[in-house]
mmCIF file of C-alpha atoms in Angstrom:
data_model
loop_
_atom_site.group_PDB
_atom_site.id
_atom_site.type_symbol
_atom_site.label_atom_id
_atom_site.label_comp_id
_atom_site.label_asym_id
_atom_site.label_seq_id
_atom_site.Cartn_x
_atom_site.Cartn_y
_atom_site.Cartn_z
ATOM 1 C CA MET M 4 171.185 138.623 25.598
ATOM 2 C CA GLU M 5 171.807 139.494 22.045
ATOM 3 C CA LYS M 6 168.760 139.067 19.886
ATOM 4 C CA SER M 7 168.595 138.887 16.053
ATOM 5 C CA THR M 8 167.239 135.998 13.847
ATOM 6 C CA ILE M 9 168.741 132.970 12.612
ATOM 7 C CA SER M 10 169.282 134.585 9.298
ATOM 8 C CA GLN M 11 171.697 136.912 11.450
ATOM 9 C CA ALA M 12 173.016 134.313 13.622
ATOM 10 C CA MET M 13 173.585 132.214 10.733
ATOM 11 C CA LEU M 14 175.716 134.693 9.351
ATOM 12 C CA LYS M 15 177.679 135.386 12.314
ATOM 13 C CA VAL M 16 178.905 132.320 12.628
ATOM 14 C CA SER M 17 180.026 132.409 9.568
ATOM 15 C CA GLU M 18 182.473 135.207 9.664
ATOM 16 C CA LEU M 19 183.771 133.875 13.705
ATOM 17 C CA GLU M 20 184.516 130.809 11.503
ATOM 18 C CA ARG M 21 186.187 132.766 8.801
ATOM 19 C CA ILE M 22 187.658 135.176 11.415
ATOM 20 C CA TYR M 23 188.862 130.985 13.198
ATOM 21 C CA ARG M 24 190.078 129.272 9.904
ATOM 22 C CA ASP M 25 192.534 132.831 9.787
ATOM 23 C CA LYS M 26 193.493 132.524 13.419
ATOM 24 C CA MET M 27 194.183 128.681 12.671
ATOM 25 C CA TYR M 28 196.380 129.589 9.890
ATOM 26 C CA THR M 29 198.378 131.833 10.843
ATOM 27 C CA MET M 30 198.662 129.143 14.446
ATOM 28 C CA MET M 31 199.712 126.719 12.226
ATOM 29 C CA ARG M 32 202.515 128.412 9.673
ATOM 30 C CA LEU M 33 205.199 127.400 12.042
ATOM 31 C CA GLU M 34 207.164 130.830 11.675
ATOM 32 C CA ASN M 35 204.877 131.799 12.895
ATOM 33 C CA VAL M 36 204.576 130.034 16.364
ATOM 34 C CA ILE M 37 209.351 129.819 15.673
ATOM 35 C CA GLN M 38 211.198 132.568 17.243
ATOM 36 C CA GLU M 39 214.200 132.223 15.629
ATOM 37 C CA TYR M 40 216.591 135.278 17.034
ATOM 38 C CA ILE M 41 220.461 135.847 16.944
ATOM 39 C CA LEU M 42 222.216 136.200 21.146
ATOM 40 C CA GLU M 43 225.444 137.674 20.282
ATOM 41 C CA SER M 44 228.188 136.641 22.884
ATOM 42 C CA ASP M 45 228.173 139.891 24.649
ATOM 43 C CA GLY M 46 224.265 138.973 24.960
ATOM 44 C CA SER M 47 223.173 141.521 22.931
ATOM 45 C CA ARG M 48 219.979 140.019 20.499
ATOM 46 C CA TYR M 49 218.190 141.032 17.808
ATOM 47 C CA ASP M 50 215.067 139.422 16.367
ATOM 48 C CA CYS M 51 215.269 137.481 13.236
ATOM 49 C CA ASN M 52 211.665 137.456 12.442
ATOM 50 C CA GLU M 53 208.069 138.579 13.853
ATOM 51 C CA VAL M 54 206.482 136.901 16.627
ATOM 52 C CA VAL M 55 203.418 135.984 17.397
ATOM 53 C CA ASP M 56 201.324 136.344 20.848
ATOM 54 C CA PHE M 57 200.660 132.296 21.151
ATOM 55 C CA ASN M 58 198.928 132.024 23.929
ATOM 56 C CA ARG M 59 196.676 135.598 23.108
ATOM 57 C CA GLU M 60 195.438 133.874 19.783
ATOM 58 C CA PHE M 61 195.803 130.886 21.460
ATOM 59 C CA GLU M 62 192.915 132.210 23.950
ATOM 60 C CA LEU M 63 191.671 133.874 21.054
ATOM 61 C CA ILE M 64 190.775 130.328 19.307
ATOM 62 C CA ILE M 65 189.388 128.369 21.955
ATOM 63 C CA GLU M 66 187.128 131.717 22.345
ATOM 64 C CA LEU M 67 186.370 131.969 19.270
ATOM 65 C CA GLY M 68 185.558 128.190 19.045
ATOM 66 C CA GLN M 69 182.931 127.429 22.499
ATOM 67 C CA GLU M 70 180.783 131.144 20.740
ATOM 68 C CA ILE M 71 181.108 128.839 17.215
ATOM 69 C CA ALA M 72 179.608 126.043 18.956
ATOM 70 C CA GLU M 73 176.647 128.292 21.593
ATOM 71 C CA ILE M 74 175.518 129.662 18.594
ATOM 72 C CA LYS M 75 175.127 126.547 16.001
ATOM 73 C CA THR M 76 173.620 125.113 19.170
ATOM 74 C CA LYS M 77 171.301 128.433 20.003
ATOM 75 C CA ILE M 78 170.193 127.416 16.304
ATOM 76 C CA SER M 79 170.026 123.888 15.551
ATOM 77 C CA LYS M 80 166.629 123.820 19.257
ATOM 78 C CA ALA M 81 165.248 127.201 17.371
ATOM 79 C CA ASN M 82 165.122 124.832 13.898
ATOM 80 C CA ASN M 83 163.800 121.637 16.669
ATOM 81 C CA GLU M 84 161.608 123.436 18.335
ATOM 82 C CA ASN M 85 160.147 125.426 15.792
ATOM 83 C CA TYR M 86 157.448 124.834 13.151
ATOM 84 C CA ILE M 87 156.318 125.849 9.446
ATOM 85 C CA GLN M 88 152.815 124.668 7.620
ATOM 86 C CA THR M 89 153.849 123.272 4.381
ATOM 87 C CA LYS M 90 151.833 121.846 1.382
ATOM 88 C CA ASN M 91 151.873 118.257 3.159
ATOM 89 C CA GLY M 92 151.617 119.680 5.885
ATOM 90 C CA LYS M 93 153.483 121.230 9.982
ATOM 91 C CA LEU M 94 157.282 120.608 9.714
ATOM 92 C CA SER M 95 159.999 122.085 12.165
ATOM 93 C CA LEU M 96 162.821 123.856 10.182
ATOM 94 C CA GLN M 97 165.454 120.883 10.598
ATOM 95 C CA GLY M 98 162.603 118.437 9.299
ATOM 96 C CA ALA M 99 162.444 120.982 6.166
ATOM 97 C CA LEU M 100 166.094 120.614 6.251
ATOM 98 C CA ASN M 101 166.269 117.513 5.703
ATOM 99 C CA ARG M 102 163.199 116.577 3.379
ATOM 100 C CA ILE M 103 165.186 119.389 1.416
ATOM 101 C CA LYS M 104 167.938 117.947 1.199
ATOM 102 C CA TYR M 105 166.271 114.205 0.507
ATOM 103 C CA LEU M 106 164.542 115.990 -2.460
ATOM 104 C CA ARG M 107 167.364 117.270 -3.572
ATOM 105 C CA GLU M 108 169.126 114.194 -4.278
ATOM 106 C CA GLN M 109 166.826 111.824 -5.537
ATOM 107 C CA VAL M 110 165.414 114.971 -7.751
ATOM 108 C CA ASN M 111 169.487 114.926 -9.139
ATOM 109 C CA ASN M 112 169.751 111.372 -9.371
ATOM 110 C CA PHE M 113 166.140 110.816 -10.776
ATOM 111 C CA GLN M 114 166.995 113.483 -13.579
ATOM 112 C CA ASN M 115 170.276 111.272 -14.378
ATOM 113 C CA ILE M 116 168.161 108.863 -14.398
ATOM 114 C CA LEU M 117 165.970 110.444 -16.956
ATOM 115 C CA GLU M 118 168.788 112.399 -19.150
ATOM 116 C CA GLY M 119 171.046 109.171 -18.736
ATOM 117 C CA VAL M 120 168.027 106.704 -20.829
ATOM 118 C CA LYS M 121 167.427 107.045 -24.151
ATOM 119 C CA SER M 122 165.155 104.653 -26.725
ATOM 120 C CA SER M 123 166.706 102.753 -29.661
ATOM 121 C CA LYS M 124 166.134 100.312 -31.585
ATOM 122 C CA GLU M 125 168.987 98.813 -34.120
ATOM 123 C CA ARG M 126 168.046 96.334 -36.965
ATOM 124 C CA LYS M 127 170.000 93.072 -36.632
ATOM 125 C CA VAL M 128 170.732 90.487 -38.745
ATOM 126 C CA ASP M 129 172.515 87.331 -37.494
ATOM 127 C CA ALA M 130 173.705 85.790 -41.061
ATOM 128 C CA ALA M 131 173.007 85.367 -44.461
ATOM 129 C CA ALA M 132 169.797 83.818 -45.519
ATOM 130 C CA THR M 133 168.310 84.528 -41.821
ATOM 131 C CA SER M 134 165.078 86.546 -40.290
ATOM 132 C CA VAL M 135 165.835 90.190 -39.811
ATOM 133 C CA TYR M 136 165.648 91.130 -35.765
ATOM 134 C CA TYR M 137 165.402 94.566 -34.439
ATOM 135 C CA LYS M 138 166.985 94.567 -30.717
ATOM 136 C CA VAL M 139 165.045 97.100 -29.080
ATOM 137 C CA ARG M 140 165.951 99.159 -25.840
ATOM 138 C CA GLU M 141 163.774 101.505 -24.040
ATOM 139 C CA PRO M 142 162.659 103.110 -20.555
ATOM 140 C CA ASN M 143 161.203 100.653 -18.057
ATOM 141 C CA PHE M 144 159.223 103.728 -16.812
ATOM 142 C CA ASP M 145 157.112 106.108 -17.442
ATOM 143 C CA LYS M 146 158.913 109.279 -18.371
ATOM 144 C CA LYS M 147 156.305 111.368 -18.172
ATOM 145 C CA GLU M 148 155.315 110.794 -14.847
ATOM 146 C CA LEU M 149 158.826 110.673 -14.179
ATOM 147 C CA LYS M 150 159.062 114.446 -14.669
ATOM 148 C CA LYS M 151 155.903 115.500 -14.390
ATOM 149 C CA TYR M 152 157.498 113.456 -10.803
ATOM 150 C CA LEU M 153 160.541 115.852 -11.041
ATOM 151 C CA GLU M 154 158.761 119.336 -11.441
ATOM 152 C CA ASP M 155 156.721 118.415 -8.243
ATOM 153 C CA ARG M 156 159.217 117.708 -6.559
ATOM 154 C CA SER M 157 161.537 120.449 -7.517
ATOM 155 C CA GLU M 158 158.579 122.799 -6.468
ATOM 156 C CA GLU M 159 157.625 121.555 -2.615
ATOM 157 C CA ILE M 160 161.981 122.609 -2.598
ATOM 158 C CA LEU M 161 161.426 125.594 -3.735
ATOM 159 C CA ASP M 162 158.790 125.794 -1.352
ATOM 160 C CA LEU M 163 160.443 124.642 1.370
ATOM 161 C CA GLU M 164 163.013 127.033 0.802
ATOM 162 C CA ILE M 165 160.970 129.821 0.975
ATOM 163 C CA ALA M 166 158.735 128.957 4.210
ATOM 164 C CA LEU M 167 162.110 128.548 5.481
ATOM 165 C CA ASN M 168 163.272 131.504 4.857
ATOM 166 C CA LYS M 169 160.715 133.863 5.970
ATOM 167 C CA ALA M 170 161.088 131.726 8.821
ATOM 168 C CA ASN M 171 164.956 132.190 9.486
ATOM 169 C CA ASN M 172 164.235 135.994 9.205
ATOM 170 C CA GLU M 173 161.830 136.444 11.386
ATOM 171 C CA ILE M 174 162.325 134.131 14.259
ATOM 172 C CA LEU M 175 164.404 135.285 17.575
ATOM 173 C CA ILE M 176 167.251 133.410 18.788
ATOM 174 C CA ASP M 177 169.169 135.009 22.448
ATOM 175 C CA ILE M 178 172.990 135.412 21.302
ATOM 176 C CA ASP M 179 175.675 136.310 23.327
#
């Protein structure tokens, strides 16, 4: 059995997936899976193209797919069985990944709201001899509080990412 960190396993998966995609792309190109040749009336044959060994490549693709799935399963298992300590308590690695995803989406959406909300005060008059009024637009929330909330969530994301990175570089899993 080969021991590696979760980070090393993720790098191995990335490399295997790249090889898998390249091989699959090669197989998907019809000129690579169709043999073309000239057959003379005297029985002599002249190949027109270089043919990919379909059966060998097919087996390699199947093996790569299985190896990728096995390593990803071991990574998932490690992510569910190992924990990190955060300011908010103990979280599994998978729980931390889920929280980071949720927080990033939340921070992005609220940041867009914060940037899109502009206060304005526009002087209006409907007709002659009527009184002037103002059309006022302002957010119905405290911008400072929202900014503080976003800063806190960004800091939490960073803390989680650092803890995850540390765990991914320390926790060993068996891959073969």
